[in-house]
PDB file of C-alpha atoms in Angstrom:
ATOM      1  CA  UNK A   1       0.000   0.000   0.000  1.00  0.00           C
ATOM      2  CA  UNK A   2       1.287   3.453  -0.463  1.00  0.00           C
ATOM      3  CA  UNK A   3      -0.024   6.801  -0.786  1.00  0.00           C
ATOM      4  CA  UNK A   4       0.849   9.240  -3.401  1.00  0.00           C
ATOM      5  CA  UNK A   5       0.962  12.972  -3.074  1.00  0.00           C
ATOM      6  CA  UNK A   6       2.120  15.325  -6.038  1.00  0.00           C
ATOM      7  CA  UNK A   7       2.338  18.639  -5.675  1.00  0.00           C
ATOM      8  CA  UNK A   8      -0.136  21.447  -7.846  1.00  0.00           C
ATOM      9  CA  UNK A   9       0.422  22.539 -11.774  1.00  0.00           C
ATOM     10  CA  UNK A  10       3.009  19.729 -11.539  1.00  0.00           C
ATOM     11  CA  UNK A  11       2.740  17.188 -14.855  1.00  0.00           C
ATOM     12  CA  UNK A  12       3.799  14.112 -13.378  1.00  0.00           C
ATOM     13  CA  UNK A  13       5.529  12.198 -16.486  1.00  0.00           C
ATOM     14  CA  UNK A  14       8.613  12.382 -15.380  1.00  0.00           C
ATOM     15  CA  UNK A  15       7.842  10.264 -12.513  1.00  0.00           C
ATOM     16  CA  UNK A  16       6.275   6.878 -13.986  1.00  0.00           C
ATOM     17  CA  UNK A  17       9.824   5.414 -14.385  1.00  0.00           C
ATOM     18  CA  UNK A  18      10.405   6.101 -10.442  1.00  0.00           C
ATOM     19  CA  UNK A  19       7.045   5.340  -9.338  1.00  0.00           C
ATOM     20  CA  UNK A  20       7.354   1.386 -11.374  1.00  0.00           C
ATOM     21  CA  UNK A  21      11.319   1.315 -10.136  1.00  0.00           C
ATOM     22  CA  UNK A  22       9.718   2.013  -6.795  1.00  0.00           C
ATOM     23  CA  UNK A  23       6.882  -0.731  -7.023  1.00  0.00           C
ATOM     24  CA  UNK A  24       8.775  -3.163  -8.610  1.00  0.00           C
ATOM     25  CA  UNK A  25      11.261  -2.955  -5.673  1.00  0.00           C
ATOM     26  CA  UNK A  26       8.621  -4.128  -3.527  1.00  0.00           C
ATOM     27  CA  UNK A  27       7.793  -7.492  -5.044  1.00  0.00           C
ATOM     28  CA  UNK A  28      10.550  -9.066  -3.765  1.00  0.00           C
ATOM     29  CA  UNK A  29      11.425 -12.488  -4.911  1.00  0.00           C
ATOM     30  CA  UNK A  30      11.328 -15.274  -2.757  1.00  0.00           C
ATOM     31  CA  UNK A  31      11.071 -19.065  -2.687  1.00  0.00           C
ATOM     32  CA  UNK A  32      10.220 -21.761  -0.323  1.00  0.00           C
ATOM     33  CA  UNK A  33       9.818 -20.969   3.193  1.00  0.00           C
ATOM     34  CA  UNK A  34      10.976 -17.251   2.567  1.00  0.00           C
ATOM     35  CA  UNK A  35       8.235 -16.646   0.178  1.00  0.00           C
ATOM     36  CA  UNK A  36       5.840 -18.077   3.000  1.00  0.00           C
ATOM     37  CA  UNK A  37       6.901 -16.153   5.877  1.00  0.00           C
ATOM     38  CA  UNK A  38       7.618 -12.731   3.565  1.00  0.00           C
ATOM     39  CA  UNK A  39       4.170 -13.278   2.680  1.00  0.00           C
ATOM     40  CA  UNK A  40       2.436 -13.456   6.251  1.00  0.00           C
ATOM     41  CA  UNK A  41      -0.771 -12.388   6.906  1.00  0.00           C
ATOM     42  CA  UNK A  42      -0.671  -8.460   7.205  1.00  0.00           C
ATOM     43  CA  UNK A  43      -2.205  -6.410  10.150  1.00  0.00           C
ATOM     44  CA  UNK A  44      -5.048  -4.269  10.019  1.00  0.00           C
ATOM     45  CA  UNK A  45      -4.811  -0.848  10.081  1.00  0.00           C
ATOM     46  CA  UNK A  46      -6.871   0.286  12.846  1.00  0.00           C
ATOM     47  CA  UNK A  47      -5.887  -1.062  16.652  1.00  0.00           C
ATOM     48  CA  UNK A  48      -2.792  -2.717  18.116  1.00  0.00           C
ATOM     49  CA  UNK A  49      -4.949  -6.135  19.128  1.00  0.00           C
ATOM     50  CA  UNK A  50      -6.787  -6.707  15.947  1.00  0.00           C
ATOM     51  CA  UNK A  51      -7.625 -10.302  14.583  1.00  0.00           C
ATOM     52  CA  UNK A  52      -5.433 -10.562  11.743  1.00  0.00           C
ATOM     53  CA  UNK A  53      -2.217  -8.991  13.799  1.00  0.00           C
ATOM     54  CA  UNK A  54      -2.837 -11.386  16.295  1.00  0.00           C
ATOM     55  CA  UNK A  55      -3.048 -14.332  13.488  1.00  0.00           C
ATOM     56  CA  UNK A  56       0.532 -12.348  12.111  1.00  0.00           C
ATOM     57  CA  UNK A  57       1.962 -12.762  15.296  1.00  0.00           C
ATOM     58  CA  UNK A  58       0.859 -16.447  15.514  1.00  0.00           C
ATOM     59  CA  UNK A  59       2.517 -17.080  12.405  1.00  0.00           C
ATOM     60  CA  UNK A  60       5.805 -15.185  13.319  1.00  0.00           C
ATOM     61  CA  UNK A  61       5.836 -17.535  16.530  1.00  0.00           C
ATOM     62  CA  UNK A  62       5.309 -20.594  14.230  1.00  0.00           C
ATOM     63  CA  UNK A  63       7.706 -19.585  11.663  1.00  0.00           C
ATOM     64  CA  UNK A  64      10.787 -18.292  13.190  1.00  0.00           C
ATOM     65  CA  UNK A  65      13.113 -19.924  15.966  1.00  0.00           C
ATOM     66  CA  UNK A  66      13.084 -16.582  18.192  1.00  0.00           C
ATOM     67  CA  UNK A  67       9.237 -15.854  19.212  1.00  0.00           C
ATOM     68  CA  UNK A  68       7.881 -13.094  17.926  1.00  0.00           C
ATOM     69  CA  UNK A  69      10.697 -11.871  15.578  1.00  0.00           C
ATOM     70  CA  UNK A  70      10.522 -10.613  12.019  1.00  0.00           C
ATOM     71  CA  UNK A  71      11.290 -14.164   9.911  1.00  0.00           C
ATOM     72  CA  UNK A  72      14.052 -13.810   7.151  1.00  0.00           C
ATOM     73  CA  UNK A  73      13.952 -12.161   4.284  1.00  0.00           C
ATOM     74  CA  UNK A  74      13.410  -9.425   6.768  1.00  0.00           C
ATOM     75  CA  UNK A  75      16.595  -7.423   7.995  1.00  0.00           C
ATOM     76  CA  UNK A  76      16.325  -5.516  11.253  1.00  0.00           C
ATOM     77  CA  UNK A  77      16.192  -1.539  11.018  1.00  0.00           C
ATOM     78  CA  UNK A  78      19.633  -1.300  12.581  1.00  0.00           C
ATOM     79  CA  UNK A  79      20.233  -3.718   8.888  1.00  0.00           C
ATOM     80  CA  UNK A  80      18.929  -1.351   6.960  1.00  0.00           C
ATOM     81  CA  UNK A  81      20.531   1.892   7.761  1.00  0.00           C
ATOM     82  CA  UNK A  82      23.466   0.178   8.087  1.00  0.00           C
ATOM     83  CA  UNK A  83      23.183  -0.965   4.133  1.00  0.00           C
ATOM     84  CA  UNK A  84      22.201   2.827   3.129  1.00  0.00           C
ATOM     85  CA  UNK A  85      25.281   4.016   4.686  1.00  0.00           C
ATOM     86  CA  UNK A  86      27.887   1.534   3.341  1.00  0.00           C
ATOM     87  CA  UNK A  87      26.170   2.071  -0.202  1.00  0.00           C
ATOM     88  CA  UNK A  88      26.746   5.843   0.410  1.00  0.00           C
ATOM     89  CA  UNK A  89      30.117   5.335   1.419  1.00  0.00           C
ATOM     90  CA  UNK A  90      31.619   2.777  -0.633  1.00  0.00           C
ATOM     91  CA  UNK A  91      32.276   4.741  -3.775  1.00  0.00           C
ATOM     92  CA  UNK A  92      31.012   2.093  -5.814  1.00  0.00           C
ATOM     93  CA  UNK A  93      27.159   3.823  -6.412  1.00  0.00           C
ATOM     94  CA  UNK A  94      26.829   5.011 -10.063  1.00  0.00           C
ATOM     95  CA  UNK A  95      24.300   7.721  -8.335  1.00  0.00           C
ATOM     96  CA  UNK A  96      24.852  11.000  -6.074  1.00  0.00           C
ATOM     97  CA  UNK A  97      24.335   9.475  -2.665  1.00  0.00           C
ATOM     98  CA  UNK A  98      24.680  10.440   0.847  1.00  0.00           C
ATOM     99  CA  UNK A  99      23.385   9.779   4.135  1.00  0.00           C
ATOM    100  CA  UNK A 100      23.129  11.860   7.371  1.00  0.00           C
ATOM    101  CA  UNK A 101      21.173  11.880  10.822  1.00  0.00           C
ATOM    102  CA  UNK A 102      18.651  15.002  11.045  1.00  0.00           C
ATOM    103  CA  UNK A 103      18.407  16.185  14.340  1.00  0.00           C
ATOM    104  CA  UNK A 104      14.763  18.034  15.336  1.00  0.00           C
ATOM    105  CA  UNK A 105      15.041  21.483  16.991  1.00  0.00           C
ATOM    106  CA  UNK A 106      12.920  20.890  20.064  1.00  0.00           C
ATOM    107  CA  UNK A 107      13.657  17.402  21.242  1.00  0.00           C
ATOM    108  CA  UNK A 108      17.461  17.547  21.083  1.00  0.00           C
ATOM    109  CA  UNK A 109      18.107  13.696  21.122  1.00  0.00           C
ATOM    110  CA  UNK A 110      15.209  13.502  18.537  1.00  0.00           C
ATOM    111  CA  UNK A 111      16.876  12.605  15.126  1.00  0.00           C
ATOM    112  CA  UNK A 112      15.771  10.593  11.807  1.00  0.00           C
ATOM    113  CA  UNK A 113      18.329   8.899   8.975  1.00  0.00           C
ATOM    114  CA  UNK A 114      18.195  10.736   5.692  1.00  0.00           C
ATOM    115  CA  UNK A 115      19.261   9.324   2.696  1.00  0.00           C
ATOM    116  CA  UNK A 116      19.918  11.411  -0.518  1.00  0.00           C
ATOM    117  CA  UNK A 117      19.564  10.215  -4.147  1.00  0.00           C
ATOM    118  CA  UNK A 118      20.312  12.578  -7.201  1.00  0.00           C
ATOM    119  CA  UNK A 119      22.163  15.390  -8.355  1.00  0.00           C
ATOM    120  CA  UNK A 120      21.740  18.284  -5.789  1.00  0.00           C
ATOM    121  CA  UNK A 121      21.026  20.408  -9.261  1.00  0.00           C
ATOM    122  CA  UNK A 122      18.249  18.603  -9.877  1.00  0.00           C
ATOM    123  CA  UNK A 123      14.938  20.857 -10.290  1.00  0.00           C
ATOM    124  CA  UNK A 124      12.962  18.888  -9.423  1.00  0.00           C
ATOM    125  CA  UNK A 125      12.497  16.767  -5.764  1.00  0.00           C
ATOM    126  CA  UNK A 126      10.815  14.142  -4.209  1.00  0.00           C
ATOM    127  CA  UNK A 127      10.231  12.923  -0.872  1.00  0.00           C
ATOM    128  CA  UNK A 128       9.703   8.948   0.467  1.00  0.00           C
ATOM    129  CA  UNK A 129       9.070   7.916   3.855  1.00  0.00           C
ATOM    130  CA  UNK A 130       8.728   4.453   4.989  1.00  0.00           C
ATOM    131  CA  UNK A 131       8.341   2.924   8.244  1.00  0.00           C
ATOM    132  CA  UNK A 132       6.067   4.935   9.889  1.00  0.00           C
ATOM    133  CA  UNK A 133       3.876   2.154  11.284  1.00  0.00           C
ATOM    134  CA  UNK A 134       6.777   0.299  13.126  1.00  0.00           C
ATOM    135  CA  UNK A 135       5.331  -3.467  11.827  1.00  0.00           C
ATOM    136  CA  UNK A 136       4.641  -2.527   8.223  1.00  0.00           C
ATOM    137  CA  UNK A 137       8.806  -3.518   7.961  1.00  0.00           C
ATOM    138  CA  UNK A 138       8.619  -4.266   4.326  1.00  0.00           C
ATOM    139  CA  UNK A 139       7.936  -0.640   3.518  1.00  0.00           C
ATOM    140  CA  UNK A 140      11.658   0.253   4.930  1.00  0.00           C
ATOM    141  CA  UNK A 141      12.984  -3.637   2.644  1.00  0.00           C
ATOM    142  CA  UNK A 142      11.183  -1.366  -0.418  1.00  0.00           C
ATOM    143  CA  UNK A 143      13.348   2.183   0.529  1.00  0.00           C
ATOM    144  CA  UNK A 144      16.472  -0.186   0.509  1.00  0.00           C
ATOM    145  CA  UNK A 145      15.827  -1.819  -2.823  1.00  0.00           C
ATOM    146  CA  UNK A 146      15.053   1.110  -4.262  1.00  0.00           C
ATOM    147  CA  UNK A 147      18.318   2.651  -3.349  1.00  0.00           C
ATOM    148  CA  UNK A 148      20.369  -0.752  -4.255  1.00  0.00           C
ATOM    149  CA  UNK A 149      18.568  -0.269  -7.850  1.00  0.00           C
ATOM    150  CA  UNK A 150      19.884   3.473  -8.616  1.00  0.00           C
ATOM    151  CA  UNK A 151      23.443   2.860  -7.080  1.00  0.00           C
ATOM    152  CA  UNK A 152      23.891  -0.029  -9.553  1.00  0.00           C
ATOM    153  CA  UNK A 153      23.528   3.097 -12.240  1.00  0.00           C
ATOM    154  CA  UNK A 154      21.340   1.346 -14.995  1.00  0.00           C
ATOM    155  CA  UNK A 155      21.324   3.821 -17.733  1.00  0.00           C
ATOM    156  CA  UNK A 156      17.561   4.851 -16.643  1.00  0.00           C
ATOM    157  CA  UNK A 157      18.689   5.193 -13.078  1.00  0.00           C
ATOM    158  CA  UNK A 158      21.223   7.715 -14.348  1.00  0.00           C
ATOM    159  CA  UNK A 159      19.027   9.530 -15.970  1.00  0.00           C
ATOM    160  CA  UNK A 160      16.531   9.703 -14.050  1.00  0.00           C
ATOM    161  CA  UNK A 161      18.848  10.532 -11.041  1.00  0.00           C
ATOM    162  CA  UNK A 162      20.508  13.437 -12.621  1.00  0.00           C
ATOM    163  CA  UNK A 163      16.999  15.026 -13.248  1.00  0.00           C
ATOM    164  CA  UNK A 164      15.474  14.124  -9.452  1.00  0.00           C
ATOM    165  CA  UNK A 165      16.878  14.084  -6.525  1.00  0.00           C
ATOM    166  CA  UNK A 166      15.083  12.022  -4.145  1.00  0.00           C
ATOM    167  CA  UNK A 167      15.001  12.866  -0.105  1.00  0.00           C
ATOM    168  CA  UNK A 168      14.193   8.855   1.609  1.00  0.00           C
ATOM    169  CA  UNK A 169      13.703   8.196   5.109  1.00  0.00           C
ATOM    170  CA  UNK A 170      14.020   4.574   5.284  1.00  0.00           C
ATOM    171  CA  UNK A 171      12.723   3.999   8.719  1.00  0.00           C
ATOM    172  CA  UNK A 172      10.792   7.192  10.365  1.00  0.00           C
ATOM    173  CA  UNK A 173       9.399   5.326  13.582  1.00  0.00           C
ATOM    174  CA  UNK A 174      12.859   3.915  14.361  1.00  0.00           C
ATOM    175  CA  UNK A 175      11.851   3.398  18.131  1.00  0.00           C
ATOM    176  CA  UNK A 176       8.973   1.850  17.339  1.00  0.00           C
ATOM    177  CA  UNK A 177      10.365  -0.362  15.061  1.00  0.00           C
ATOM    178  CA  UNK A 178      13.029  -1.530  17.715  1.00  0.00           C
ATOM    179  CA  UNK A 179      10.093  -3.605  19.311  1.00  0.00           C
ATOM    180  CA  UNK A 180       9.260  -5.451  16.456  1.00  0.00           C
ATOM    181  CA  UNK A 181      13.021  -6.021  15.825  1.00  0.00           C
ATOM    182  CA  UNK A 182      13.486  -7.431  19.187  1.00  0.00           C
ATOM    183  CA  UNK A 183      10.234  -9.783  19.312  1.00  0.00           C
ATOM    184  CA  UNK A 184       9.086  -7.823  22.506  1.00  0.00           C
ATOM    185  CA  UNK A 185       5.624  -6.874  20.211  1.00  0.00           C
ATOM    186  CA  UNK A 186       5.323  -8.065  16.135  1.00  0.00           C
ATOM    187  CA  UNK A 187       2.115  -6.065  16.411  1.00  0.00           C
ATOM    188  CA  UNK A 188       4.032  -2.346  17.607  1.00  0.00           C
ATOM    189  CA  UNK A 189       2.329   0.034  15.107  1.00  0.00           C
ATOM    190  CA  UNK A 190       2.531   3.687  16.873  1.00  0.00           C
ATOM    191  CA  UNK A 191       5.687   5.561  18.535  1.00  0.00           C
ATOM    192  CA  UNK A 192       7.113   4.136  21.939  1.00  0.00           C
ATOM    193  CA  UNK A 193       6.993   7.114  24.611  1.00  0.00           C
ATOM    194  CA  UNK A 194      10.222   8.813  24.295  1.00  0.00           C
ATOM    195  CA  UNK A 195       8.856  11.360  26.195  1.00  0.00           C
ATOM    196  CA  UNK A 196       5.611  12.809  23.479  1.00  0.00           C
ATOM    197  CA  UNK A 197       3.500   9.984  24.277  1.00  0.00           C
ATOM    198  CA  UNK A 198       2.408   7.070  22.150  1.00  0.00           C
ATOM    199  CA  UNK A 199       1.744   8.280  18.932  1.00  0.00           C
ATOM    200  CA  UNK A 200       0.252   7.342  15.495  1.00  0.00           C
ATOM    201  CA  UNK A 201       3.088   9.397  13.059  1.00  0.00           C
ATOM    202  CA  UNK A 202       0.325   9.081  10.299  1.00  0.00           C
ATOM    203  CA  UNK A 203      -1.891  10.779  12.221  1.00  0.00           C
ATOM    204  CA  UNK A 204       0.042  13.933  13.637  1.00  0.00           C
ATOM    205  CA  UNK A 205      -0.015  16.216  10.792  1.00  0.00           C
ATOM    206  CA  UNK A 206      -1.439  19.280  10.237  1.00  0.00           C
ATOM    207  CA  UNK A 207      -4.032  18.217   7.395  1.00  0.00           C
ATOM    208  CA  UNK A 208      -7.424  16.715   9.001  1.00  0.00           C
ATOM    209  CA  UNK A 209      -5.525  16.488  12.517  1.00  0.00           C
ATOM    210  CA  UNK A 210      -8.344  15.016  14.895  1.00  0.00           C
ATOM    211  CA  UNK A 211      -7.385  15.193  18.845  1.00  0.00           C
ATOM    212  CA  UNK A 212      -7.284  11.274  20.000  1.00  0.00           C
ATOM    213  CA  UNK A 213      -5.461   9.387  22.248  1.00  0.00           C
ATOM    214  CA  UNK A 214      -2.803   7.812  19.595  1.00  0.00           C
ATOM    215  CA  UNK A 215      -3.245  11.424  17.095  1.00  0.00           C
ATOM    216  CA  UNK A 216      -0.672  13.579  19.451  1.00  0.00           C
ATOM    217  CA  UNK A 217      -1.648  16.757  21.794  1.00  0.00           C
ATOM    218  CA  UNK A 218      -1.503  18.893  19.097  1.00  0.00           C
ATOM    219  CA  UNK A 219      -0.547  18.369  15.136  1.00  0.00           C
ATOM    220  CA  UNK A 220       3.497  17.995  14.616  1.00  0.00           C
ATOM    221  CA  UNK A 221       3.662  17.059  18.638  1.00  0.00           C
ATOM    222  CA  UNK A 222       6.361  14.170  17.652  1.00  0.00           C
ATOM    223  CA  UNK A 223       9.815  14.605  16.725  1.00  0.00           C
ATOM    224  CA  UNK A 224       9.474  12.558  13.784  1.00  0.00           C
ATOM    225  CA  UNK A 225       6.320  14.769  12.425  1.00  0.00           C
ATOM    226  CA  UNK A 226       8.386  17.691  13.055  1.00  0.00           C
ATOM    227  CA  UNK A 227      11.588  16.615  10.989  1.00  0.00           C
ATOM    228  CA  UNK A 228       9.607  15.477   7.863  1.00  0.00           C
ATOM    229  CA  UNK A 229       7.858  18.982   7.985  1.00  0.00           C
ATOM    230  CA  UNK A 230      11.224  20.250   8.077  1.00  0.00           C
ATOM    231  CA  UNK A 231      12.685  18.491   5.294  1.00  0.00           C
ATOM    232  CA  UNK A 232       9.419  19.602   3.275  1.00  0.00           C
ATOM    233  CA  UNK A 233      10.341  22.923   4.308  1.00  0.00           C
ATOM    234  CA  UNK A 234      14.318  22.646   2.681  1.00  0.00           C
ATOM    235  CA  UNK A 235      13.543  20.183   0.247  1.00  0.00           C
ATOM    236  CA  UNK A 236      10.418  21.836  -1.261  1.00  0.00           C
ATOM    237  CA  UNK A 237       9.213  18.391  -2.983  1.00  0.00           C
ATOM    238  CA  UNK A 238       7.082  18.099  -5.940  1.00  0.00           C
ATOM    239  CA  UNK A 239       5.931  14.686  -4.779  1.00  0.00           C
ATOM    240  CA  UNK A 240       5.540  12.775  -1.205  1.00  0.00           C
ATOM    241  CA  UNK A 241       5.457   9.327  -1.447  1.00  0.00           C
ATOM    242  CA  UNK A 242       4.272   7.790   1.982  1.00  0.00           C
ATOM    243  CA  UNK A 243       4.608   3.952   2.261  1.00  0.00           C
ATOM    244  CA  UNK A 244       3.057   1.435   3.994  1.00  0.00           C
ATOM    245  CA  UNK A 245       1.441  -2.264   3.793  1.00  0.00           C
ATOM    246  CA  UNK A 246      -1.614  -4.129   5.082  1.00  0.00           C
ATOM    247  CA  UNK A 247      -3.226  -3.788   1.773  1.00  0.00           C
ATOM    248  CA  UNK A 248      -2.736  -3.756  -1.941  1.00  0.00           C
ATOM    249  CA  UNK A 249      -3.661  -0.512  -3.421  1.00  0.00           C
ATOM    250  CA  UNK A 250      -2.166   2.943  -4.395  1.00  0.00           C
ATOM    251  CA  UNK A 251      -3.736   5.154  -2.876  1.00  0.00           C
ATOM    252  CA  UNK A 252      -3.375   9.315  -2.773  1.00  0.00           C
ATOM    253  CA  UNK A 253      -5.100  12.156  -0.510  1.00  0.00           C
ATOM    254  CA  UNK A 254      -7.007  12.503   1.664  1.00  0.00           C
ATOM    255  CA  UNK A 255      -7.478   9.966   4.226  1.00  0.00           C
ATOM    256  CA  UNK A 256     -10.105  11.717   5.971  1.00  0.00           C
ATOM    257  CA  UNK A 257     -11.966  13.171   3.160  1.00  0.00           C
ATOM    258  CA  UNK A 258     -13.816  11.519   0.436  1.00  0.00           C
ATOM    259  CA  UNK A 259     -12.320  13.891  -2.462  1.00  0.00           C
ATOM    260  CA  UNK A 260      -9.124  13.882  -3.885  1.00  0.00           C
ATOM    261  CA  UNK A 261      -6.843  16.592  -4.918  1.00  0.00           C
ATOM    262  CA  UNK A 262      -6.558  19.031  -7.732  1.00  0.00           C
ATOM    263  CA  UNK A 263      -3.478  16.655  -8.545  1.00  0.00           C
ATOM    264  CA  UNK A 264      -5.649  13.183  -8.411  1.00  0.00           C
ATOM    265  CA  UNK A 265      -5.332  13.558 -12.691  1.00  0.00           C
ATOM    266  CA  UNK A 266      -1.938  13.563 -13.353  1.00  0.00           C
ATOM    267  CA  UNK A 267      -1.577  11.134 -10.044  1.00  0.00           C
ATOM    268  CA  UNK A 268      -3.748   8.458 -11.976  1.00  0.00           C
ATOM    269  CA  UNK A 269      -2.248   8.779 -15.183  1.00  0.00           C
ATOM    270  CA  UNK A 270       1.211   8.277 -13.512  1.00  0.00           C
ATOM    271  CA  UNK A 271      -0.131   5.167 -11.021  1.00  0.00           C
ATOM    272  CA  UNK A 272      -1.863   3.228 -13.752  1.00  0.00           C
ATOM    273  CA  UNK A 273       1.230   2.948 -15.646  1.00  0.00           C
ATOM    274  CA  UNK A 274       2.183   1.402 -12.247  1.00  0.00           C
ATOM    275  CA  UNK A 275      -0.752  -0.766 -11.893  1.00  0.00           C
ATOM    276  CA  UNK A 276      -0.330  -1.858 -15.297  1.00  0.00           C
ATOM    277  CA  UNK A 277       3.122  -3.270 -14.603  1.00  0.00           C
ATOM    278  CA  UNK A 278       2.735  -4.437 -11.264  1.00  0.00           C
ATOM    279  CA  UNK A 279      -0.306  -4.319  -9.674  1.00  0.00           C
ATOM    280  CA  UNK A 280      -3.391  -5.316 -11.673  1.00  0.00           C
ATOM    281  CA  UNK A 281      -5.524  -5.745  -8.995  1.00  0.00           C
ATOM    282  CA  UNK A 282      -4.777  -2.432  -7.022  1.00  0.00           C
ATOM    283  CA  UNK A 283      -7.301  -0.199  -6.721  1.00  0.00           C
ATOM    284  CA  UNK A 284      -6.160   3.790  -7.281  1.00  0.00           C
ATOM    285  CA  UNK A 285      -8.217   6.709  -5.136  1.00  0.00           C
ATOM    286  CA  UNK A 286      -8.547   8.605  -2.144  1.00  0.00           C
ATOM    287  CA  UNK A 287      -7.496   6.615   0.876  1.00  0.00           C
ATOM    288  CA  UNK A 288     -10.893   7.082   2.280  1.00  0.00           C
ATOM    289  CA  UNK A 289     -12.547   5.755  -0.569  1.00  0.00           C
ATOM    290  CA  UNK A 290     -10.247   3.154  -1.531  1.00  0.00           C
ATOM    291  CA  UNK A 291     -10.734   1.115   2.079  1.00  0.00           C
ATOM    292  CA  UNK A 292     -14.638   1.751   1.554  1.00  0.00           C
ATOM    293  CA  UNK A 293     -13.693  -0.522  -1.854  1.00  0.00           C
ATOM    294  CA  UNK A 294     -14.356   2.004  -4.065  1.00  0.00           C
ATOM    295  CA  UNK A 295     -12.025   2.507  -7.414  1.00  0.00           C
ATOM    296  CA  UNK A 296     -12.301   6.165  -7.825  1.00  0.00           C
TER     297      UNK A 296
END
């Protein structure tokens, strides 16, 4: 599942090549017992107790010697950033690339990784986040193969890399994600207190904010809301790509409305080529409309 955002009076073209580089990085190939345990039943969206997370975390205690922990071909988010920063450093990606830790302004100790794809001439920008619901751990496996594909500099990648430069935060509820790592909780989907409360990152924007107990005090309460505003702020992207899983579907704004954008055109033209490819049987809307099962 992901959600696709692109900015007004921008003509998304460009972007189909990214957007199917992106998708087909998620459909992972696997055999035997991989395949089965990559494919494991995936949690619901709403509520940390629900019956198909319990059933995933069933599975993950039947599939995996360690109760409770992510089965292989799963790597654990300290994996991950670790593989962004040796591809950074190596000198062998074909790609601009660099990494860094962005530290928020409030919360001092509050920080995200940042990886950067692309010449930093390009005009035009893009921002991905993954992770943000600490279980859904195949969106940050989908960040990683995406950057794996442009560092091995295919003569698209190079292209397309020296047009866009590409902001990715591989991981943004790295605490959160810990707990899955560790086996403690395979069904962890908000924020661990670090001292902001238990919190729902997909929820604590400014758009639609609703006061709940997982939404935040008060829109951009976490660290981790606060930093992606602040790389929107610098980066100034033409398109937000927000990942997640639990369902098959490409979905753009709003969650809590039932209209799309001023963008939704050029977003469908772009995600059917996408669909097309990869995902016949995904449906393309409003994120709202899309879980009511409706193909707007």
């Amino acid at each position: 599942r992901s959600s696709f955002l692109c900015t007004r009076n921008f003509r998304c073209r460009i972007m189909w090549k990214f957007a199917a580089a992106l998708v087909a990085a998620a459909l992972m190939p696997c055999r035997g017992q991989q395949c089965l345990t990559a494919a494991s039943p995936p949690p619901d969206e709403e509520g940390p107790l629900s019956s198909s997370c319990l059933m995933q975390k069933s599975f993950l205690h039947s599939a995996v010697t360690l109760p409770g922990k992510l089965p292989k071909p799963y790597r654990s988010a300290v994996a991950i950033l670790k593989r962004f920063k040796e591809l950074s450093a190596n000198g062998n990606c074909k790609v601009p690339f660099s990494t860094r830790w962005v530290h928020d302004q409030t919360k001092k100790d509050g920080r995200l990784f940042v990886a950067a794809l692309g010449s930093s001439n390009a005009t035009k920008r893009v921002l991905i986040v993954a992770n943000e619901h600490a279980r859904e751990a195949i969106t940050a496996e989908v960040a990683l193969r995406f950057a794996e594909w442009s560092c091995h500099g295919s003569e698209e990648a190079v292209r397309l890399f020296s047009e866009v430069r590409f902001t990715v935060v591989p991981v943004a509820n790295l605490a959160g994600r810990r707990v899955i790592d560790s086996g403690e909780d395979p069904c962890q989907r908000a924020t661990v207190d670090e001292g902001e409360g238990i919190v729902d990152l997909n929820r604590n924007m400014d758009v639609d904010f609703k006061l709940a107990s997982d939404h935040g005090t008060a829109p951009f309460s976490t660290y981790q809301a606060r930093i992606l505003r602040s790389l929107a702020e610098s980066e100034r992207p033409v398109a937000y790509v927000d990942l997640h899983s639990g369902a098959r579907s490409l979905m753009v704004s709003w969650g809590a409305r039932e209209a799309t954008s001023k963008d939704f055109p050029d977003q469908r033209r772009l995600l059917e080529v996408v669909k097309k490819a990869h995902c016949p049987d995904c449906a393309i809307g409003s994120n709202m409309k899309v879980y009511e099962g409706d193909d707007t």
